[in-house]
Amino acid sequence: MPAWSVIAPYWPNLLSGFWITVQLSFWTLLLATPIALAIALARETGPRWAALPLAILVNAVRLLPALIVLYFVFYGMPQFGIRLKPFAAASIGLVAMGAAYMSEDMRGAIAAVPKGQLSAAAALGLPRTHAIRRILLPQALPLMIPPYMTRAIIMVKGTSLASMVSVADLTAEATRASSITYQPYVFLLIAGGFYLALNGILALIQALAERHLRLSRRTAAA
Amino acid sequence: MSLDFSSIPTVVPALLKGAAVTLELTLAVLVLATPGGVLVALLRGAPSPALRGAVMGASWIFRGIPPLLLLFFAFFGLPLMGLTLPPLPAAILAMTVYMSFYFGEVFASGLASVPKGQWQAAAALGLPRHRVLLRIILPQTIPAALPPYISHATEILKGTALAAAVAVPELTSAAKKVFVVTFRPMEVLIVAAAIYAVLDAGLLILQMLGERWSARRRARS
Amino acid sequence: MTAPIVSVKSVTRRYGSFMALDDVSLDVMPGEVVAIIGASGSGKSTLLRTINHLDPPDEGQVWIDGRLMGVAEGARGPRRLSERDLRRQRSEVGMVFQHFHLFPHFTVLQNLIEAPMAVRGLSRPAATERAEGLLAEVGLEGRGGAFPAELSGGQQQRVAIARALAMQPKVMLFDEPTSALDPELVGEVLRVMKRLAEGGMTMLVVTHEMDFAEEAADRVVFFDKGRIVETGPPAQLLRSPSEPRTQAFLQRLLRKDR
């Protein structure tokens, strides 16, 4: 194991890279989640004219490698005069990818709520939006959490792609330090440790969220 | 600025060459990671708690770090251990390890879906353990494991784009190599995306056939 | 002569090429209890769902208490009712489902007050008071704090009846309300329904319980292949049906019971 003296000069860079990775993860999740939920609801409960184009869009994005999507934003958009900073370009690409996959997960959870629930709400005369907010979503939410957290971890790992479009994130800083010092082990291991820590926190949040739901809802699904 | 595809025909051969490498990489990882996944799943059920724990820990680690990092590790890190690999084998190695642990999870839950009574019934007949596994248990895991297996398999194709980071001349890096010269990234990326879509479509058809097959198998049992 | 409270006029409903309802007409008088019998897939349940427009008919009309479901009488002739007004109409028709469809994440009380508060604009205390009275009526006094999963199937179905009654509907539709219940729990639900019938509620009941049809219904309607084959007072239709198809259906049912 190399001495701390090898690591020390690059430690601030690694930390700033980690901070960029945290920010990327935070923004991608924060933006992708509501977009994904809106897409999932529109496709599951919305009119056909909204559901069909969204289905095409989501599946088109899901057909592509994430890196190609990032290239579209970073290299392709300037051709139309849209010049973005690397961080913004990476965020947009990652949000598009994340929202597409996440909406599929959420759609599965929404579809798992028995159809009779919305029939019963409609028979009582409850407004559609009210039924979605008070009847459908509370039941779909517990089903969404496990796939959501799995997806969140995949998205956090996916932020490493930002390094391919000039974002100085954790992966970029670790590879840069590796190639300068010819000590790839230590820097890649440190980076790996940081990613695991980040995902560990997400796993912890998942465990807490699931426990909270269990406590606040003593019922099994009827 | 509008799109202009007039220069595309001249770059298509380069892209198709890249697509061939993408396909090669995808198939190699698929072929190697599938038995790898079976191995991981079986080790997760190993009698030794230490071994079980080690496999589960490794699974957590390898599924928790970005595959891009694994790729760099195989490409830059292994040479220090005396194992210098050209880009393509390094990429195959990294992605195989990564996917083996994902497949391992899929197969492990497939194994868990077989009722315990099957083990007991086979054991009661006096069948040896490996025979029980091969002839009785594994065939029954297939219907449950096939759909998630195929959906992970389609992820391999998209994951191969990462190999661009270590200079494997696959489709994404071929595209980039072209558009840094032509200065028309959008057109080149659209063509590359279309090629990915075609490759994906092939896998999706396989997925649909597989899902229908396994649904029928389940309905029958 | 009084006007019918429910009037189904030449209603047709198709699913793809399948004819679920084929030119069905039916009038129900206020306070009348109509039992609808027939094999599964004969269109009985679809009829209930078209009456409250959960499944709007392809052709024909449904009138509830003198108003045309789903259609507004504008100054320039009829037009489609807004979603909001259709909801209001629908809330005047109570529906009880085979599988209860209670909201599992709500307590019994919340199940009963949600719609009166959201649709009728009742205050929480007023809705709660009404709900507690209804719970007492269905024999579940004091169970408002329970979650549906903590109740037996029979109790859940009684809650579902109370939930529908909380909207003070003009008509109650029952879609095989006892078919999903264990045999020993059927009686408690039927007792509640009989009391409701005696109280003067207009009821359309899709059922396989011939005893209930015989004792509680004023009229029995036999459905087959999306059409009404025969209709009459229970004693006549169940004991000496005139149509061969009705006879065959009742005989099959009788054999199953033995």
XYZ file of C-alpha atoms in Angstrom:
701
model
C 0.000 0.000 0.000
C 1.528 3.316 -1.017
C 2.272 5.857 1.661
C -0.012 8.717 2.509
C 2.602 10.970 0.910
C 1.467 9.653 -2.479
C -2.158 10.333 -1.778
C -1.851 13.632 0.042
C -1.236 15.905 -2.953
C -4.360 14.606 -4.680
C -6.574 14.352 -1.619
C -8.149 17.817 -2.073
C -8.884 16.952 -5.726
C -10.472 13.665 -4.732
C -12.614 15.443 -2.184
C -13.719 18.090 -4.651
C -14.425 15.311 -7.173
C -16.476 13.524 -4.557
C -18.377 16.727 -3.856
C -19.162 17.078 -7.569
C -20.379 13.470 -7.602
C -22.606 14.147 -4.596
C -24.033 17.233 -6.283
C -24.604 15.398 -9.556
C -26.353 12.575 -7.696
C -28.460 14.995 -5.711
C -29.614 17.034 -8.696
C -30.255 14.045 -10.927
C -32.377 12.345 -8.286
C -34.151 15.542 -7.293
C -35.111 16.371 -10.881
C -35.672 12.869 -12.226
C -38.053 11.782 -9.465
C -40.950 14.204 -10.100
C -40.516 13.902 -13.869
C -40.615 10.106 -13.606
C -43.691 10.201 -11.382
C -45.487 12.539 -13.772
C -44.637 10.287 -16.727
C -45.712 7.157 -14.857
C -49.037 8.699 -13.791
C -49.715 10.079 -17.244
C -49.051 6.708 -18.829
C -51.052 4.713 -16.277
C -54.010 6.988 -15.612
C -53.852 9.645 -18.316
C -55.503 9.945 -21.713
C -54.124 8.107 -24.721
C -52.895 11.223 -26.450
C -50.513 11.782 -23.558
C -49.643 8.162 -22.839
C -48.593 7.168 -26.346
C -45.955 9.830 -27.094
C -44.536 9.391 -23.598
C -44.276 5.651 -24.140
C -42.364 6.223 -27.380
C -40.056 8.775 -25.770
C -39.312 6.667 -22.700
C -38.571 3.574 -24.745
C -36.407 5.481 -27.202
C -34.237 6.748 -24.351
C -34.120 3.300 -22.790
C -32.815 1.807 -26.016
C -29.674 3.934 -25.886
C -26.463 3.654 -23.894
C -26.251 6.382 -21.266
C -22.984 7.573 -22.738
C -24.618 8.215 -26.121
C -27.328 10.250 -24.399
C -24.654 12.330 -22.649
C -22.849 12.811 -25.961
C -26.097 14.028 -27.525
C -26.398 16.754 -24.907
C -22.722 17.642 -24.639
C -21.547 17.352 -28.229
C -24.798 17.423 -30.173
C -26.673 20.358 -28.684
C -24.000 22.995 -29.463
C -24.737 22.276 -33.114
C -28.116 23.934 -32.436
C -26.507 26.787 -30.570
C -27.200 25.293 -27.154
C -23.866 25.386 -25.427
C -23.934 24.010 -21.898
C -21.347 23.764 -19.162
C -20.173 20.156 -18.690
C -21.948 19.849 -15.343
C -25.265 21.071 -16.778
C -24.938 18.892 -19.870
C -24.165 15.818 -17.789
C -27.046 16.576 -15.430
C -29.536 16.893 -18.278
C -28.399 13.644 -19.847
C -28.445 11.780 -16.540
C -31.888 13.166 -15.624
C -33.293 12.054 -18.978
C -31.890 8.558 -18.550
C -32.866 8.300 -14.903
C -36.401 9.605 -15.408
C -37.036 7.162 -18.269
C -35.997 4.096 -16.273
C -37.524 5.356 -13.034
C -40.885 5.987 -14.681
C -40.969 2.338 -15.740
C -40.323 1.207 -12.154
C -43.063 3.505 -10.876
C -45.484 2.377 -13.551
C -45.040 -1.160 -12.305
C -45.898 -0.094 -8.757
C -48.946 1.884 -9.899
C -50.187 -1.021 -12.004
C -49.830 -3.315 -8.996
C -52.562 -1.425 -7.114
C -55.788 -3.366 -7.803
C -57.920 -1.736 -10.506
C -60.948 -2.000 -8.217
C -59.543 0.744 -6.019
C -60.041 3.379 -8.712
C -63.426 1.874 -9.626
C -64.525 2.159 -6.002
C -63.292 5.746 -5.841
C -65.099 6.594 -9.072
C -68.297 4.925 -7.855
C -68.200 7.193 -4.794
C -67.895 10.176 -7.111
C -64.393 11.127 -5.980
C -62.609 13.438 -8.429
C -59.936 11.706 -10.479
C -57.068 13.769 -9.090
C -58.355 13.214 -5.577
C -58.533 9.463 -6.161
C -54.981 9.439 -7.527
C -53.613 11.491 -4.645
C -55.500 9.885 -1.764
C -56.231 6.346 -2.953
C -53.789 5.300 -5.687
C -50.485 6.921 -4.699
C -50.507 6.025 -0.999
C -50.902 2.388 -1.986
C -48.361 2.513 -4.806
C -45.745 4.311 -2.728
C -44.651 1.383 -0.537
C -44.318 -0.721 -3.692
C -42.224 1.988 -5.312
C -39.612 2.293 -2.612
C -37.514 -0.843 -3.188
C -37.199 -0.412 -6.973
C -36.741 3.335 -6.463
C -33.755 2.842 -4.197
C -32.270 0.227 -6.516
C -32.655 2.714 -9.347
C -31.196 5.527 -7.222
C -28.063 3.459 -6.610
C -27.753 2.739 -10.329
C -28.127 6.467 -11.012
C -25.457 7.390 -8.475
C -23.106 4.931 -10.150
C -24.160 6.353 -13.498
C -22.936 9.829 -12.558
C -19.432 8.460 -13.158
C -20.201 8.837 -16.877
C -20.033 12.586 -16.402
C -16.266 12.120 -16.349
C -16.517 11.273 -20.054
C -17.903 14.726 -20.861
C -15.264 16.739 -19.000
C -16.920 16.915 -15.589
C -14.268 16.774 -12.857
C -16.187 14.278 -10.742
C -14.809 11.578 -8.458
C -14.073 9.165 -11.304
C -12.333 11.851 -13.327
C -10.165 12.955 -10.413
C -9.293 9.380 -9.472
C -8.248 8.454 -13.015
C -6.306 11.689 -13.385
C -4.371 11.059 -10.178
C -3.815 7.448 -11.267
C -2.354 8.358 -14.606
C -0.027 10.986 -13.111
C 1.297 8.854 -10.257
C 1.107 5.441 -11.923
C -0.593 4.286 -8.712
C -4.027 3.331 -10.009
C -4.848 0.964 -7.156
C -4.947 3.404 -4.398
C -6.911 6.093 -6.177
C -9.401 3.758 -7.798
C -9.889 1.990 -4.464
C -10.458 5.279 -2.681
C -12.962 6.302 -5.350
C -14.680 2.923 -5.064
C -14.877 3.412 -1.304
C -16.506 6.811 -1.729
C -19.114 5.411 -4.140
C -19.855 2.543 -1.776
C -20.271 5.009 1.088
C -22.705 7.059 -0.973
C -24.707 3.962 -1.873
C -24.528 2.772 1.710
C -26.264 5.970 2.757
C -28.972 5.355 0.147
C -29.423 1.794 1.411
C -29.767 3.158 4.931
C -32.407 5.642 3.787
C -34.255 2.791 2.111
C -34.230 0.716 5.293
C -35.489 3.680 7.327
C -38.186 4.521 4.780
C -39.432 0.957 4.693
C -39.494 0.747 8.476
C -41.332 4.062 8.672
C -43.959 2.814 6.220
C -44.382 -0.415 8.122
C -44.871 1.450 11.392
C -47.235 4.046 10.027
C -49.258 1.413 8.255
C -49.949 -1.549 10.450
C -52.018 -3.166 7.738
C -51.010 -5.669 5.175
C -52.481 -5.038 1.721
C -56.077 -6.176 1.897
C -28.653 25.103 -37.795
C -30.360 22.160 -39.372
C -29.326 18.574 -39.704
C -27.330 17.540 -42.722
C -26.893 13.867 -43.379
C -25.120 14.236 -46.739
C -21.716 13.261 -45.325
C -23.075 10.283 -43.411
C -22.584 7.583 -46.093
C -18.821 8.069 -45.907
C -18.740 7.451 -42.148
C -21.175 4.544 -42.007
C -18.490 1.875 -42.628
C -16.519 3.108 -39.603
C -19.645 3.017 -37.466
C -20.557 -0.468 -38.623
C -17.059 -1.639 -37.767
C -17.615 -0.203 -34.310
C -20.981 -1.945 -34.113
C -19.258 -5.267 -34.871
C -16.939 -4.732 -31.885
C -19.948 -3.783 -29.732
C -21.667 -7.007 -30.709
C -18.509 -9.027 -30.090
C -18.088 -7.475 -26.644
C -21.766 -8.040 -25.793
C -21.689 -11.692 -26.776
C -18.391 -12.383 -25.020
C -19.678 -10.893 -21.759
C -22.991 -12.712 -22.095
C -21.317 -16.065 -22.681
C -18.832 -15.633 -19.819
C -21.012 -13.902 -17.249
C -23.852 -16.435 -17.457
C -21.863 -19.350 -15.965
C -20.239 -16.730 -13.727
C -23.677 -15.847 -12.426
C -24.558 -19.496 -11.814
C -21.317 -19.852 -9.860
C -22.082 -16.776 -7.755
C -25.605 -18.013 -7.065
C -24.364 -21.457 -6.019
C -21.628 -19.986 -3.817
C -24.220 -17.829 -2.104
C -25.824 -21.060 -0.965
C -22.513 -22.675 0.006
C -22.394 -24.625 3.291
C -19.505 -22.544 4.680
C -20.782 -19.318 6.274
C -17.428 -17.634 5.635
C -17.627 -18.353 1.913
C -21.260 -17.273 1.780
C -20.394 -14.045 3.560
C -17.439 -13.371 1.285
C -19.536 -13.847 -1.852
C -22.312 -11.629 -0.549
C -19.799 -8.952 0.434
C -18.127 -9.116 -2.972
C -21.534 -8.938 -4.645
C -22.401 -5.835 -2.665
C -19.099 -4.178 -3.533
C -19.077 -5.017 -7.222
C -22.686 -3.954 -7.675
C -22.090 -0.804 -5.652
C -19.266 0.814 -7.582
C -19.553 2.289 -11.067
C -18.658 -0.182 -13.815
C -16.541 2.569 -15.349
C -14.286 2.391 -12.314
C -13.987 -1.390 -12.686
C -13.036 -0.876 -16.281
C -10.267 1.551 -15.368
C -9.119 -0.889 -12.745
C -8.838 -3.734 -15.228
C -7.105 -1.503 -17.741
C -4.740 0.503 -15.522
C -4.598 -1.484 -12.303
C -4.030 -5.061 -13.429
C -0.786 -4.307 -15.321
C 0.752 -3.442 -11.959
C -0.075 -6.981 -10.868
C 1.802 -8.226 -13.900
C -1.284 -8.751 -16.029
C -1.324 -6.378 -18.940
C -4.388 -6.774 -21.091
C -5.219 -5.133 -24.382
C -8.302 -2.881 -24.194
C -10.852 -5.396 -25.489
C -9.989 -8.290 -23.130
C -9.698 -5.838 -20.234
C -13.184 -4.536 -20.991
C -14.547 -8.079 -21.329
C -12.989 -9.043 -17.990
C -14.333 -6.022 -16.114
C -17.835 -6.314 -17.511
C -17.916 -10.078 -16.984
C -17.098 -9.707 -13.305
C -19.641 -6.924 -12.937
C -22.419 -8.795 -14.747
C -21.661 -12.093 -13.000
C -22.705 -10.568 -9.703
C -25.892 -9.142 -11.218
C -26.731 -12.494 -12.793
C -25.809 -14.107 -9.475
C -28.601 -12.150 -7.769
C -31.075 -13.133 -10.488
C -30.197 -16.814 -10.307
C -30.140 -16.835 -6.500
C -33.721 -15.573 -6.356
C -34.577 -18.111 -9.062
C -33.177 -20.846 -6.842
C -35.144 -19.479 -3.896
C -38.340 -19.732 -5.958
C -38.079 -23.540 -6.111
C -40.089 -25.008 -3.215
C -37.978 -26.572 -0.449
C -40.034 -29.736 -0.849
C -38.304 -30.367 -4.179
C -34.920 -30.725 -2.459
C -36.477 -32.973 0.169
C -38.352 -35.118 -2.322
C -35.220 -35.612 -4.421
C -33.105 -36.324 -1.353
C -35.698 -38.835 -0.159
C -35.190 -40.702 -3.419
C -31.508 -40.970 -2.575
C -30.300 -38.843 -5.511
C -26.814 -37.389 -5.049
C -26.701 -33.672 -4.346
C -25.111 -32.544 -7.599
C -27.657 -34.579 -9.529
C -30.511 -33.046 -7.585
C -29.152 -29.617 -8.426
C -28.535 -30.245 -12.112
C -31.553 -32.367 -12.961
C -34.222 -31.265 -10.507
C -33.567 -27.785 -9.152
C -31.842 -25.810 -11.914
C -34.411 -26.658 -14.617
C -37.146 -25.377 -12.312
C -35.410 -22.038 -11.721
C -35.412 -21.190 -15.409
C -38.988 -19.920 -15.795
C -38.608 -17.532 -12.837
C -35.090 -16.407 -13.690
C -35.411 -16.010 -17.444
C -37.227 -12.667 -17.721
C -34.892 -10.766 -15.332
C -31.932 -12.570 -16.887
C -32.806 -11.350 -20.342
C -33.536 -7.823 -19.169
C -30.098 -7.691 -17.552
C -28.612 -9.179 -20.692
C -29.998 -6.265 -22.727
C -28.211 -3.951 -20.284
C -24.910 -5.491 -21.369
C -25.319 -4.108 -24.872
C -25.811 -0.576 -23.563
C -23.065 -1.055 -20.983
C -20.506 -1.823 -23.664
C -20.462 1.879 -24.544
C -18.339 2.371 -21.420
C -15.505 0.530 -23.109
C -15.026 3.707 -25.101
C -13.312 5.064 -21.992
C -10.438 2.596 -22.369
C -10.087 2.999 -26.128
C -11.954 -0.120 -27.210
C -12.999 0.729 -30.782
C -16.668 -0.067 -30.233
C -19.631 1.870 -31.635
C -19.620 4.811 -29.232
C -15.911 5.482 -29.524
C -16.099 4.991 -33.283
C -18.853 7.616 -33.338
C -16.808 10.031 -31.283
C -13.731 9.470 -33.432
C -15.812 10.341 -36.479
C -17.575 13.411 -35.161
C -14.490 15.098 -33.742
C -13.314 15.125 -37.345
C -16.566 16.005 -39.143
C -17.736 18.547 -36.548
C -21.271 17.262 -37.029
C -21.845 15.289 -33.813
C -25.657 15.280 -33.984
C -25.932 13.458 -37.307
C -23.294 10.893 -36.353
C -24.868 10.312 -32.956
C -28.284 9.825 -34.530
C -26.895 7.157 -36.828
C -25.050 5.504 -33.927
C -28.246 5.614 -31.846
C -30.148 4.008 -34.709
C -27.598 1.197 -34.874
C -27.927 0.654 -31.125
C -31.711 0.626 -31.537
C -31.467 -2.085 -34.179
C -29.174 -4.212 -32.003
C -31.507 -3.610 -29.046
C -34.529 -4.579 -31.092
C -32.939 -7.941 -31.762
C -32.449 -8.495 -28.050
C -35.972 -7.244 -27.273
C -37.459 -9.787 -29.637
C -35.484 -12.482 -27.819
C -36.751 -11.053 -24.527
C -40.374 -11.186 -25.627
C -40.012 -14.744 -26.870
C -38.332 -15.709 -23.612
C -41.001 -14.089 -21.482
C -43.785 -15.738 -23.403
C -42.032 -19.081 -23.093
C -41.539 -18.735 -19.356
C -45.106 -17.507 -18.801
C -46.335 -20.606 -20.574
C -44.029 -22.802 -18.509
C -45.342 -21.231 -15.319
C -48.963 -21.504 -16.340
C -48.458 -25.193 -16.911
C -46.853 -25.870 -13.525
C -98.505 5.984 -11.366
C -95.028 6.914 -10.101
C -92.057 7.217 -12.421
C -89.236 4.661 -12.355
C -86.151 5.796 -10.417
C -83.849 3.781 -12.648
C -84.625 3.471 -16.315
C -82.325 1.592 -18.652
C -83.295 2.145 -22.283
C -81.953 -0.078 -25.087
C -78.452 -0.155 -23.688
C -75.711 -1.868 -25.671
C -72.110 -2.390 -24.562
C -69.435 -4.167 -26.537
C -65.901 -5.161 -25.600
C -64.187 -5.558 -28.918
C -66.392 -7.998 -30.769
C -67.918 -9.371 -27.558
C -71.485 -8.207 -26.939
C -71.680 -7.754 -23.148
C -75.052 -6.000 -23.245
C -77.340 -6.385 -26.230
C -80.224 -3.902 -26.321
C -81.151 -4.163 -22.637
C -84.092 -2.228 -21.151
C -85.145 -2.282 -17.504
C -87.258 -0.008 -15.280
C -86.936 -0.043 -11.507
C -89.512 1.654 -9.273
C -88.575 3.580 -6.131
C -88.143 1.183 -3.218
C -88.112 -1.835 -5.485
C -85.545 -4.613 -4.990
C -84.500 -6.334 -8.208
C -82.373 -9.474 -8.146
C -80.393 -10.122 -11.314
C -79.375 -13.714 -11.930
C -77.566 -15.518 -14.715
C -74.393 -17.385 -15.549
C -71.067 -15.598 -15.200
C -70.220 -13.618 -18.299
C -73.881 -13.101 -19.112
C -73.609 -9.323 -18.724
C -75.165 -8.834 -15.274
C -72.171 -7.036 -13.811
C -71.698 -4.954 -16.933
C -75.273 -3.754 -16.556
C -74.498 -2.393 -13.078
C -71.345 -0.699 -14.346
C -73.216 0.968 -17.200
C -75.938 2.198 -14.863
C -73.478 4.344 -12.915
C -71.367 4.979 -16.016
C -68.215 3.316 -14.683
C -68.612 1.704 -18.101
C -70.603 4.130 -20.254
C -72.913 2.339 -22.704
C -72.065 2.386 -26.405
C -75.731 2.919 -27.266
C -78.878 3.593 -25.299
C -79.637 5.676 -22.237
C -79.660 5.381 -18.482
C -82.010 7.598 -16.488
C -81.641 8.014 -12.730
C -84.444 9.809 -10.906
C -85.558 11.595 -14.051
C -82.091 12.674 -15.139
C -80.146 11.299 -18.063
C -76.775 9.882 -16.938
C -73.786 11.464 -18.604
C -75.792 13.988 -20.613
C -76.499 17.620 -19.809
C -79.635 19.360 -21.080
C -78.236 22.575 -22.490
C -80.137 25.425 -24.079
C -78.922 24.164 -27.456
C -79.861 20.532 -26.960
C -78.135 17.730 -25.110
C -74.346 17.562 -24.734
C -71.893 15.372 -22.886
C -71.760 16.024 -19.188
C -68.540 17.401 -17.744
C -66.445 14.972 -15.752
C -67.334 16.926 -12.627
C -71.101 16.719 -13.117
C -70.889 13.068 -14.083
C -69.114 12.432 -10.778
C -71.925 14.194 -8.960
C -74.513 12.021 -10.702
C -72.510 8.920 -10.020
C -72.186 9.702 -6.334
C -75.964 9.403 -6.060
C -75.756 5.766 -7.035
C -74.128 3.583 -4.412
C -72.122 0.571 -5.523
C -70.938 -2.480 -3.609
C -68.327 -4.669 -5.285
C -67.726 -8.391 -5.148
C -64.227 -7.857 -3.747
C -65.225 -4.972 -1.445
C -62.474 -2.643 -2.747
C -62.112 -0.978 0.618
C -59.172 1.418 0.729
C -56.623 -0.698 2.616
C -54.463 2.218 3.760
C -57.438 3.934 5.438
C -59.149 2.978 8.667
C -62.802 1.945 8.482
C -63.836 5.440 9.542
C -61.604 7.118 6.955
C -63.116 4.835 4.304
C -66.546 6.139 5.281
C -65.824 9.875 5.539
C -63.457 10.399 2.588
C -66.085 10.810 -0.128
C -68.743 12.654 1.939
C -66.086 15.223 2.806
C -64.485 15.472 -0.640
C -67.611 15.226 -2.795
C -70.442 16.463 -0.591
C -68.383 18.998 1.317
C -69.376 17.687 4.724
C -67.340 18.819 7.710
C -65.267 16.168 9.414
C -67.466 16.074 12.555
C -70.637 15.792 10.468
C -69.157 13.071 8.260
C -67.875 11.203 11.294
C -71.239 11.347 13.000
C -72.973 9.992 9.916
C -70.316 7.284 9.555
C -70.698 6.146 13.142
C -74.448 5.889 12.739
C -73.991 3.773 9.602
C -71.454 1.520 11.285
C -73.996 0.852 14.020
C -76.586 0.051 11.348
C -74.371 -2.590 9.755
C -73.488 -4.050 13.154
C -69.941 -2.703 13.392
C -70.349 -0.136 16.121
C -67.033 1.068 17.475
C -64.896 -0.570 14.766
C -64.108 2.728 13.041
C -60.460 2.602 14.088
C -59.770 -0.797 12.554
C -57.983 -1.259 9.237
C -59.759 -3.351 6.575
C -57.149 -6.105 6.803
C -58.043 -6.592 10.471
C -61.644 -7.458 9.601
C -63.238 -10.634 8.287
C -64.546 -10.666 4.729
C -68.118 -10.333 5.948
C -67.213 -7.364 8.105
C -65.317 -5.765 5.205
C -68.323 -6.104 2.941
C -70.567 -4.536 5.579
C -68.119 -1.629 5.791
C -68.281 -1.339 2.001
C -72.073 -1.151 2.187
C -71.823 1.545 4.863
C -69.284 3.417 2.714
C -71.733 3.502 -0.186
C -74.616 4.502 2.111
C -72.565 7.378 3.520
C -73.181 9.199 0.226
C -76.950 8.883 0.831
C -77.532 7.348 -2.583
C -80.902 7.163 -4.286
C -80.155 3.674 -5.556
C -77.808 0.904 -4.418
C -76.094 -1.467 -6.855
C -74.699 -4.740 -5.485
C -72.293 -6.685 -7.717
C -72.228 -10.253 -6.363
C -71.708 -8.947 -2.833
C -71.378 -12.370 -1.224
C -69.535 -14.332 -3.930
C -66.077 -13.701 -2.461
C -67.096 -14.660 1.077
C -66.658 -17.863 3.041
C -70.068 -19.553 3.332
C -70.385 -18.880 7.061
C -69.973 -15.126 6.480
C -72.624 -14.775 3.772
C -75.527 -14.563 6.220
C -74.382 -11.443 8.045
C -74.067 -9.506 4.782
C -77.433 -10.688 3.463
C -79.087 -9.683 6.756
C -77.775 -6.131 6.360
C -79.015 -6.044 2.773
C -82.458 -7.326 3.758
C -82.782 -4.663 6.418
C -81.808 -2.082 3.869
C -84.474 -3.395 1.500
C -87.103 -3.293 4.235
C -86.112 0.307 4.906
C -87.280 1.216 1.415
C -83.939 1.449 -0.441
C -84.068 0.867 -4.184
C -81.663 -1.981 -4.898
C -80.292 -3.830 -7.913
C -78.557 -6.973 -6.752
C -76.510 -9.251 -8.996
C -76.431 -12.473 -7.028
C -76.146 -16.230 -6.971
C -78.024 -16.419 -3.645
C -81.405 -17.750 -4.713
C -82.716 -17.721 -1.134
C -82.001 -14.019 -0.927
C -83.642 -13.414 -4.285
C -86.693 -15.333 -3.167
C -87.056 -13.655 0.233
C -85.943 -10.093 -0.366
C -86.484 -9.317 -4.044
C -89.674 -7.884 -5.489
C -88.621 -9.007 -8.944
C -86.069 -11.337 -10.470
C -84.414 -10.747 -13.825
C -82.687 -13.588 -15.661
C -79.797 -12.640 -17.917
C -78.232 -14.696 -20.670
C -75.730 -13.688 -23.350
C -76.153 -9.975 -22.736
C -79.943 -10.030 -22.932
C -82.800 -10.154 -20.448
C -84.462 -13.493 -21.060
C -87.161 -13.423 -18.466
C -88.367 -11.242 -15.637
C -91.012 -11.795 -12.972
C -91.816 -12.065 -9.283
C -89.422 -14.419 -7.493
C -91.993 -17.061 -6.670
C -92.940 -17.379 -10.322
C -89.540 -17.000 -12.002
C -87.637 -19.213 -9.576
C -90.330 -21.908 -9.100
C -91.905 -22.125 -12.532
C -89.880 -20.256 -15.141
C -91.438 -20.086 -18.581
C -88.246 -19.899 -20.632
C -86.273 -23.125 -21.237
C -82.968 -21.253 -20.757
C -84.077 -20.083 -17.307
C -85.136 -23.596 -16.432
C -81.781 -24.995 -17.488
C -79.880 -22.371 -15.502
C -81.887 -22.981 -12.331
C -81.531 -26.738 -12.671
C -77.740 -26.464 -12.984
C -77.703 -24.283 -9.876
C -79.860 -26.736 -7.968
C -77.591 -29.647 -8.850
C -74.543 -27.721 -7.666
C -76.175 -27.089 -4.305
C -76.694 -30.743 -3.565
